[in-house]
Tab-separated table of N, CA and C and ligand atoms in Angstrom:
chain	number	residue	atom	x	y	z
N	804	MET	N	122.868	75.498	72.005
N	804	MET	CA	122.864	75.554	72.946
N	804	MET	C	121.494	75.153	73.989
N	805	LYS	N	121.632	74.395	74.745
N	805	LYS	CA	120.018	74.301	75.880
N	805	LYS	C	119.786	75.272	75.977
N	806	LYS	N	118.599	75.519	76.327
N	806	LYS	CA	118.133	77.114	77.089
N	806	LYS	C	117.245	76.316	78.713
N	807	ILE	N	117.409	76.572	79.095
N	807	ILE	CA	116.776	77.330	80.754
N	807	ILE	C	116.143	77.966	81.279
N	808	LEU	N	114.672	78.370	81.678
N	808	LEU	CA	114.151	80.111	81.405
N	808	LEU	C	114.172	79.724	83.212
N	809	VAL	N	114.394	80.775	84.025
N	809	VAL	CA	114.423	80.865	85.760
N	809	VAL	C	113.743	82.308	85.702
N	810	ILE	N	112.264	81.440	86.112
N	810	ILE	CA	111.404	82.976	86.488
N	810	ILE	C	111.478	82.640	88.241
N	811	HIS	N	111.304	83.821	89.070
N	811	HIS	CA	111.732	84.076	90.111
N	811	HIS	C	109.887	84.749	90.640
N	812	GLY	N	108.186	84.606	91.369
N	812	GLY	CA	108.408	85.689	91.706
N	812	GLY	C	107.737	86.656	92.471
N	813	PRO	N	106.981	86.314	92.575
N	813	PRO	CA	106.470	87.936	93.748
N	813	PRO	C	107.245	87.530	94.684
N	814	ASN	N	107.903	88.535	95.399
N	814	ASN	CA	108.110	89.363	96.948
N	814	ASN	C	110.187	88.709	97.012
N	815	LEU	N	110.328	87.999	95.217
N	815	LEU	CA	111.838	87.300	95.512
N	815	LEU	C	112.723	87.866	95.966
N	816	ASN	N	112.077	89.264	94.555
N	816	ASN	CA	112.915	90.309	95.530
N	816	ASN	C	113.745	91.057	96.221
N	817	LEU	N	112.894	90.846	97.549
N	817	LEU	CA	113.733	91.220	98.956
N	817	LEU	C	114.452	90.127	99.035
N	818	LEU	N	114.739	89.135	98.810
N	818	LEU	CA	115.229	88.053	99.259
N	818	LEU	C	116.197	88.461	99.955
N	819	GLY	N	117.084	87.939	101.812
N	819	GLY	CA	118.562	89.297	101.445
N	819	GLY	C	117.197	89.354	103.161
N	820	GLU	N	116.015	90.532	103.161
N	820	GLU	CA	116.057	91.118	103.892
N	820	GLU	C	115.026	90.515	104.398
N	821	ARG	N	114.325	89.925	102.994
N	821	ARG	CA	112.087	89.653	103.879
N	821	ARG	C	112.360	88.127	104.726
N	822	GLU	N	112.356	87.719	105.415
N	822	GLU	CA	112.400	87.335	106.794
N	822	GLU	C	113.191	85.742	106.809
N	823	PRO	N	114.566	86.652	107.072
N	823	PRO	CA	114.789	86.063	107.014
N	823	PRO	C	115.766	84.610	107.417
N	824	SER	N	114.338	85.305	108.831
N	824	SER	CA	114.037	83.085	109.339
N	824	SER	C	114.253	82.934	108.077
N	825	VAL	N	113.070	82.578	107.554
N	825	VAL	CA	112.282	81.866	107.367
N	825	VAL	C	113.216	81.586	105.688
N	826	TYR	N	113.801	82.370	104.814
N	826	TYR	CA	114.072	82.932	103.781
N	826	TYR	C	115.545	82.460	103.448
N	827	GLY	N	116.391	83.144	104.747
N	827	GLY	CA	117.106	83.006	104.486
N	827	GLY	C	117.899	83.879	104.898
N	828	LYS	N	119.213	84.625	104.106
N	828	LYS	CA	119.804	85.479	105.170
N	828	LYS	C	120.554	86.308	102.543
N	829	VAL	N	120.474	85.426	102.333
N	829	VAL	CA	121.333	85.518	99.575
N	829	VAL	C	120.075	85.962	99.603
N	830	THR	N	120.558	87.315	99.230
N	830	THR	CA	119.850	87.490	98.188
N	830	THR	C	119.744	87.162	96.616
N	831	LEU	N	118.745	87.557	96.455
N	831	LEU	CA	118.789	86.591	95.093
N	831	LEU	C	120.045	86.974	94.091
N	832	GLU	N	119.329	88.244	93.539
N	832	GLU	CA	121.475	88.709	92.810
N	832	GLU	C	122.157	87.277	93.526
N	833	ASN	N	122.627	87.453	94.360
N	833	ASN	CA	123.229	86.238	95.257
N	833	ASN	C	122.927	84.278	94.130
N	834	ILE	N	121.443	83.518	94.792
N	834	ILE	CA	121.066	82.641	93.933
N	834	ILE	C	121.923	83.346	92.430
N	835	ASN	N	120.524	83.887	92.089
N	835	ASN	CA	121.201	83.741	89.774
N	835	ASN	C	122.498	84.086	89.818
N	836	LYS	N	123.750	83.976	90.827
N	836	LYS	CA	125.082	84.261	90.797
N	836	LYS	C	125.557	82.960	90.583
N	837	LYS	N	125.055	82.316	91.651
N	837	LYS	CA	125.398	80.499	91.339
N	837	LYS	C	124.805	79.627	90.501
N	838	MET	N	123.647	79.594	90.695
N	838	MET	CA	123.739	79.474	89.315
N	838	MET	C	123.979	79.745	88.002
N	839	LYS	N	124.106	80.833	87.186
N	839	LYS	CA	124.570	81.165	86.291
N	839	LYS	C	125.902	80.434	86.234
N	840	ILE	N	126.661	80.250	88.002
N	840	ILE	CA	128.309	79.443	87.000
N	840	ILE	C	127.761	78.126	86.914
N	841	ARG	N	127.000	77.286	87.252
N	841	ARG	CA	126.864	76.717	87.183
N	841	ARG	C	126.117	75.700	85.392
N	842	ALA	N	126.028	75.874	85.548
N	842	ALA	CA	124.949	76.365	84.616
N	842	ALA	C	126.094	76.901	83.126
N	843	LYS	N	126.878	77.676	83.609
N	843	LYS	CA	127.591	77.879	82.400
N	843	LYS	C	128.900	76.315	82.045
N	844	SER	N	129.270	75.738	83.652
N	844	SER	CA	130.272	75.894	83.585
N	844	SER	C	129.446	73.693	82.653
N	845	LYS	N	128.035	73.815	82.370
N	845	LYS	CA	127.567	72.735	81.685
N	845	LYS	C	127.471	72.869	80.615
N	846	ASN	N	127.322	74.395	79.987
N	846	ASN	CA	126.965	74.940	78.867
N	846	ASN	C	126.092	75.235	78.724
N	847	VAL	N	124.909	75.059	78.885
N	847	VAL	CA	123.428	75.726	78.979
N	847	VAL	C	123.759	77.658	79.496
N	848	LYS	N	122.337	78.010	78.976
N	848	LYS	CA	121.999	78.903	79.120
N	848	LYS	C	121.108	79.043	79.725
N	849	LEU	N	121.608	80.234	80.505
N	849	LEU	CA	119.627	80.955	81.297
N	849	LEU	C	119.203	82.191	81.617
N	850	GLU	N	118.071	81.820	81.624
N	850	GLU	CA	117.660	83.403	81.669
N	850	GLU	C	116.775	83.192	82.373
N	851	ILE	N	117.109	84.754	83.205
N	851	ILE	CA	116.397	84.057	84.531
N	851	ILE	C	115.277	86.308	84.861
N	852	ILE	N	114.488	86.303	84.654
N	852	ILE	CA	113.306	86.530	85.649
N	852	ILE	C	113.119	86.807	86.433
N	853	GLN	N	112.853	88.105	87.728
N	853	GLN	CA	111.330	88.039	88.635
N	853	GLN	C	110.408	89.396	88.176
N	854	SER	N	109.340	88.995	88.778
N	854	SER	CA	108.384	89.677	88.616
N	854	SER	C	106.986	89.016	90.009
N	855	ASN	N	106.894	90.705	89.819
N	855	ASN	CA	105.654	90.361	90.624
N	855	ASN	C	103.756	90.271	90.213
N	856	HIS	N	103.930	90.582	89.300
N	856	HIS	CA	103.149	90.126	88.958
N	856	HIS	C	102.211	89.326	88.125
N	857	GLU	N	101.288	89.042	87.892
N	857	GLU	CA	100.927	87.656	87.422
N	857	GLU	C	101.188	87.584	86.358
N	858	GLY	N	100.016	88.398	85.683
N	858	GLY	CA	99.810	88.238	84.410
N	858	GLY	C	101.174	87.862	84.221
N	859	GLU	N	102.252	88.925	84.149
N	859	GLU	CA	103.746	88.935	83.090
N	859	GLU	C	104.931	87.564	83.225
N	860	ILE	N	103.914	87.439	84.178
N	860	ILE	CA	104.597	85.455	84.333
N	860	ILE	C	103.440	84.705	83.334
N	861	VAL	N	102.475	85.089	83.660
N	861	VAL	CA	101.678	84.006	82.832
N	861	VAL	C	102.423	83.974	81.325
N	862	ASP	N	101.991	85.897	80.648
N	862	ASP	CA	102.943	86.580	79.918
N	862	ASP	C	104.421	85.370	79.434
N	863	ILE	N	105.449	85.913	79.607
N	863	ILE	CA	106.179	85.054	80.107
N	863	ILE	C	106.363	83.560	79.173
N	864	ILE	N	105.355	83.031	80.490
N	864	ILE	CA	105.501	81.392	79.910
N	864	ILE	C	104.978	81.036	78.655
N	865	GLY	N	103.894	81.711	78.399
N	865	GLY	CA	103.622	82.205	77.325
N	865	GLY	C	104.260	82.158	75.533
N	866	LYS	N	105.161	82.606	76.301
N	866	LYS	CA	106.439	83.034	75.415
N	866	LYS	C	107.234	81.606	74.902
N	867	ALA	N	107.542	81.235	76.484
N	867	ALA	CA	108.464	80.207	76.384
N	867	ALA	C	108.585	79.197	75.658
N	868	HIS	N	107.598	78.747	74.993
N	868	HIS	CA	106.848	77.448	73.790
N	868	HIS	C	108.263	77.987	72.702
N	869	ASN	N	109.232	76.865	72.285
N	869	ASN	CA	109.724	76.825	70.897
N	869	ASN	C	111.758	77.261	71.799
N	870	ASN	N	111.876	78.015	73.134
N	870	ASN	CA	112.766	78.796	73.558
N	870	ASN	C	113.440	78.501	74.520
N	871	PHE	N	113.216	77.919	75.334
N	871	PHE	CA	113.307	77.117	76.443
N	871	PHE	C	112.636	75.602	76.093
N	872	ASN	N	114.726	74.617	76.890
N	872	ASN	CA	113.628	73.188	77.099
N	872	ASN	C	113.721	72.916	78.391
N	873	VAL	N	113.077	73.507	79.246
N	873	VAL	CA	113.502	73.516	80.238
N	873	VAL	C	112.763	74.775	80.488
N	874	ILE	N	111.121	74.821	82.148
N	874	ILE	CA	111.711	76.027	83.062
N	874	ILE	C	111.678	76.014	84.691
N	875	ILE	N	112.329	76.996	85.526
N	875	ILE	CA	112.998	76.046	86.569
N	875	ILE	C	111.855	77.586	87.673
N	876	ILE	N	110.687	76.790	87.822
N	876	ILE	CA	109.682	78.148	88.756
N	876	ILE	C	109.872	78.471	90.214
N	877	ASN	N	109.939	79.504	90.848
N	877	ASN	CA	109.389	79.811	92.291
N	877	ASN	C	108.417	80.435	91.925
N	878	PRO	N	106.777	79.992	91.705
N	878	PRO	CA	105.787	81.027	91.702
N	878	PRO	C	105.180	81.734	93.013
N	879	ALA	N	106.163	81.505	93.898
N	879	ALA	CA	105.967	81.965	95.105
N	879	ALA	C	104.217	81.600	95.499
N	880	ALA	N	104.719	82.774	96.703
N	880	ALA	CA	101.836	83.541	96.467
N	880	ALA	C	101.560	81.953	95.820
N	881	TYR	N	101.559	83.217	94.516
N	881	TYR	CA	101.224	82.272	93.129
N	881	TYR	C	101.121	80.878	93.510
N	882	THR	N	102.128	80.060	94.239
N	882	THR	CA	101.464	78.292	94.638
N	882	THR	C	100.566	78.862	94.690
N	883	HIS	N	100.094	79.071	95.707
N	883	HIS	CA	98.802	78.862	95.955
N	883	HIS	C	97.666	78.984	95.487
N	884	THR	N	97.469	80.099	94.766
N	884	THR	CA	96.032	80.421	94.616
N	884	THR	C	96.422	80.767	92.572
N	885	SER	N	97.330	81.192	92.213
N	885	SER	CA	97.335	81.201	90.099
N	885	SER	C	96.813	79.522	89.460
N	886	VAL	N	95.657	80.114	88.951
N	886	VAL	CA	94.579	78.865	87.814
N	886	VAL	C	95.991	78.924	86.488
N	887	ALA	N	95.822	81.203	86.246
N	887	ALA	CA	96.599	81.383	85.281
N	887	ALA	C	97.778	80.321	84.902
N	888	ILE	N	98.081	80.584	86.728
N	888	ILE	CA	100.241	80.413	85.876
N	888	ILE	C	100.221	78.997	85.747
N	889	ARG	N	99.045	77.770	86.351
N	889	ARG	CA	99.145	76.406	86.482
N	889	ARG	C	99.495	75.977	84.906
N	890	ASP	N	97.985	76.949	84.207
N	890	ASP	CA	96.938	76.904	82.869
N	890	ASP	C	98.455	77.240	81.860
N	891	ALA	N	99.434	78.021	81.558
N	891	ALA	CA	100.959	78.617	80.829
N	891	ALA	C	101.367	77.802	81.398
N	892	ILE	N	101.959	76.731	82.180
N	892	ILE	CA	102.734	76.220	81.821
N	892	ILE	C	102.202	74.656	81.353
N	893	SER	N	100.850	74.304	81.744
N	893	SER	CA	100.471	73.263	81.074
N	893	SER	C	100.465	73.222	79.446
N	894	ALA	N	99.988	74.119	79.555
N	894	ALA	CA	99.728	74.932	78.281
N	894	ALA	C	101.196	74.718	77.173
N	895	SER	N	102.462	75.425	77.479
N	895	SER	CA	103.563	75.323	76.625
N	895	SER	C	104.558	73.832	76.603
N	896	GLY	N	104.020	73.028	77.263
N	896	GLY	CA	104.187	71.530	77.198
N	896	GLY	C	105.560	71.043	77.908
N	897	ILE	N	106.519	72.194	78.475
N	897	ILE	CA	108.075	72.610	78.799
N	897	ILE	C	107.836	72.105	80.067
N	898	ALA	N	109.157	71.314	80.426
N	898	ALA	CA	109.851	70.257	81.490
N	898	ALA	C	109.527	71.192	82.058
N	899	THR	N	108.746	71.271	84.538
N	899	THR	CA	109.360	72.960	84.166
N	899	THR	C	109.118	71.853	86.230
N	900	ILE	N	110.494	72.557	86.458
N	900	ILE	CA	110.725	71.947	88.539
N	900	ILE	C	110.111	73.290	88.744
N	901	GLU	N	109.082	72.423	90.144
N	901	GLU	CA	108.798	73.580	91.333
N	901	GLU	C	109.998	73.575	91.761
N	902	VAL	N	110.392	75.051	92.352
N	902	VAL	CA	111.415	74.871	93.556
N	902	VAL	C	110.379	76.236	94.738
N	903	HIS	N	110.530	75.117	96.228
N	903	HIS	CA	110.651	76.528	97.170
N	903	HIS	C	111.535	76.904	97.974
N	904	LEU	N	112.111	77.622	98.757
N	904	LEU	CA	113.436	77.829	100.009
N	904	LEU	C	113.062	76.125	101.460
N	905	SER	N	111.415	76.961	101.733
N	905	SER	CA	110.637	76.625	102.682
N	905	SER	C	110.870	76.051	102.429
N	906	ASN	N	110.163	75.097	102.479
N	906	ASN	CA	109.492	73.339	102.940
N	906	ASN	C	107.779	73.906	103.055
N	907	ILE	N	107.036	74.391	102.199
N	907	ILE	CA	105.883	74.424	102.457
N	907	ILE	C	104.591	73.934	102.930
N	908	TYR	N	105.393	72.795	103.782
N	908	TYR	CA	104.380	71.978	103.702
N	908	TYR	C	104.523	71.691	105.244
N	909	SER	N	105.278	72.018	106.136
N	909	SER	CA	105.741	72.007	107.748
N	909	SER	C	105.075	74.057	108.111
N	910	ARG	N	104.517	74.774	106.918
N	910	ARG	CA	104.426	76.115	107.620
N	910	ARG	C	103.037	76.040	107.354
N	911	GLU	N	101.909	76.987	107.241
N	911	GLU	CA	100.304	77.205	107.286
N	911	GLU	C	99.879	76.442	105.956
N	912	ASP	N	98.653	75.532	106.977
N	912	ASP	CA	97.729	75.077	105.812
N	912	ASP	C	97.265	75.778	105.113
N	913	PHE	N	97.410	76.709	104.379
N	913	PHE	CA	97.039	77.711	102.477
N	913	PHE	C	98.640	77.838	102.817
N	914	ARG	N	100.124	77.030	102.290
N	914	ARG	CA	100.636	76.677	102.204
N	914	ARG	C	100.675	75.705	101.647
N	915	HIS	N	99.498	74.569	102.170
N	915	HIS	CA	100.303	73.095	101.915
N	915	HIS	C	99.652	72.708	100.274
N	916	THR	N	98.969	73.154	99.714
N	916	THR	CA	98.607	73.638	98.124
N	916	THR	C	99.200	73.932	97.285
N	917	SER	N	99.927	73.714	96.943
N	917	SER	CA	100.451	73.794	95.417
N	917	SER	C	99.612	73.252	94.446
N	918	LEU	N	98.582	74.566	93.750
N	918	LEU	CA	98.846	74.043	92.094
N	918	LEU	C	98.985	73.622	90.635
N	919	ILE	N	100.009	74.156	91.172
N	919	ILE	CA	101.996	74.245	91.027
N	919	ILE	C	102.017	72.927	89.877
N	920	ALA	N	102.449	71.941	91.118
N	920	ALA	CA	102.806	71.479	91.219
N	920	ALA	C	102.701	69.627	90.138
N	921	PRO	N	100.742	69.085	90.239
N	921	PRO	CA	100.606	68.795	89.734
N	921	PRO	C	100.721	67.975	88.576
N	922	VAL	N	101.203	69.592	87.572
N	922	VAL	CA	101.778	69.629	85.578
N	922	VAL	C	103.188	70.432	85.762
N	923	SER	N	103.484	70.318	87.063
N	923	SER	CA	105.248	70.107	87.329
N	923	SER	C	106.423	68.671	86.751
N	924	LYS	N	107.713	68.166	86.859
N	924	LYS	CA	108.073	66.757	86.752
N	924	LYS	C	107.810	66.567	87.962
N	925	GLY	N	108.534	67.625	88.881
N	925	GLY	CA	108.320	67.335	90.112
N	925	GLY	C	109.008	69.141	90.548
N	926	GLN	N	108.887	69.029	92.665
N	926	GLN	CA	108.868	69.134	93.371
N	926	GLN	C	109.935	70.106	94.264
N	927	ILE	N	110.895	71.033	94.807
N	927	ILE	CA	111.979	70.464	95.395
N	927	ILE	C	111.736	71.512	96.440
N	928	SER	N	111.163	71.795	97.821
N	928	SER	CA	111.343	72.291	98.709
N	928	SER	C	111.562	72.405	100.060
N	929	GLY	N	112.894	73.642	100.025
N	929	GLY	CA	112.417	73.643	102.256
N	929	GLY	C	114.864	73.798	101.740
N	930	PHE	N	115.093	74.088	100.675
N	930	PHE	CA	116.125	73.374	100.716
N	930	PHE	C	116.838	75.445	101.062
N	931	GLY	N	116.203	75.870	101.206
N	931	GLY	CA	116.844	77.986	101.646
N	931	GLY	C	117.591	77.924	99.838
N	932	GLU	N	118.498	78.699	99.750
N	932	GLU	CA	119.066	78.982	98.811
N	932	GLU	C	119.539	77.628	97.584
N	933	TYR	N	118.968	76.375	98.570
N	933	TYR	CA	120.363	75.449	97.490
N	933	TYR	C	119.000	74.819	96.875
N	934	SER	N	117.699	74.757	97.031
N	934	SER	CA	117.012	74.435	96.153
N	934	SER	C	117.166	74.672	94.781
N	935	TYR	N	117.445	76.352	94.967
N	935	TYR	CA	117.607	76.055	93.924
N	935	TYR	C	118.950	75.259	92.714
N	936	ILE	N	119.506	75.104	93.799
N	936	ILE	CA	120.878	74.871	92.868
N	936	ILE	C	120.817	73.184	92.298
N	937	LEU	N	119.190	72.504	93.650
N	937	LEU	CA	119.186	71.155	93.190
N	937	LEU	C	117.198	70.963	91.638
N	938	ALA	N	116.835	72.332	92.621
N	938	ALA	CA	115.751	71.973	90.901
N	938	ALA	C	117.062	72.053	89.772
N	939	LEU	N	117.980	73.006	89.469
N	939	LEU	CA	118.860	73.448	88.461
N	939	LEU	C	120.274	72.375	87.973
N	940	GLU	N	120.386	71.580	89.249
N	940	GLU	CA	120.614	69.816	89.091
N	940	GLU	C	120.278	69.308	88.099
N	941	ALA	N	118.458	69.362	88.067
N	941	ALA	CA	116.595	68.237	88.109
N	941	ALA	C	117.068	68.657	86.796
N	942	ALA	N	117.308	69.644	86.384
N	942	ALA	CA	116.865	70.116	85.070
N	942	ALA	C	118.017	69.887	84.173
N	943	LEU	N	119.632	70.028	84.464
N	943	LEU	CA	121.141	69.425	83.378
N	943	LEU	C	120.787	68.403	83.443
N	944	LYS	N	120.015	67.652	84.314
N	944	LYS	CA	119.693	65.507	84.119
N	944	LYS	C	118.440	64.982	83.152
N	945	LEU	N	117.514	66.627	83.033
N	945	LEU	CA	116.082	66.956	81.471
N	945	LEU	C	116.773	67.118	80.465
N	946	LEU	N	117.804	67.733	80.334
N	946	LEU	CA	118.453	68.261	78.945
N	946	LEU	C	119.695	67.011	78.609
N	947	ASP	N	119.443	66.338	79.224
N	947	ASP	CA	121.068	64.902	79.457
N	947	ASP	C	120.346	64.116	78.139
X	1031	DQA	C1	108.062	80.560	98.835
X	1031	DQA	C2	106.339	80.072	100.052
X	1031	DQA	C3	105.238	80.365	99.546
X	1031	DQA	O1	104.478	80.069	100.390
X	1031	DQA	C4	105.582	82.424	99.894
X	1031	DQA	O2	104.130	82.425	99.514
X	1031	DQA	C5	106.556	82.704	99.212
X	1031	DQA	C6	108.332	82.009	99.071
X	1031	DQA	C7	109.551	79.343	99.299
X	1031	DQA	O3	110.324	80.312	98.278
X	1031	DQA	O4	109.548	78.835	100.480
X	1031	DQA	O5	107.079	83.739	99.251
X	1031	DQA	O6	107.616	79.651	97.307
């Protein structure tokens, strides 16, 4: 069975209550549920984690080698700062899709740079919870 690893970065556990005008009112649990239903319908296994800790995310990506076919990651604030997560993705050799709920290019200047994008297969940004569904569809396409 093909496997996709979904990683939610810092503060995404707060979705639903965190700045709803930017990130919407949907909870992470709800997003995960929708992704799982879609993955199951395609006979693909999803493993989903959320972490507020850079080192933990690096460890998880480091162990993904040989275990997962695709990574979907919303690195959240680490998108703009983490060379360590970028290097972990690069070292893993696993096709990675970067996701953002908000359009990072229409927000503050510091969000316009993604250290993750150059080591990703592609990036989806700006479609709210639907960004994750689009990312999952892209991942399923990569698995075909
Ligand atoms: C985010 C965008 C980041 O700039 C921000 O730090 C987040 C969420 C998004 O999904 O829109 O925490 O990754």
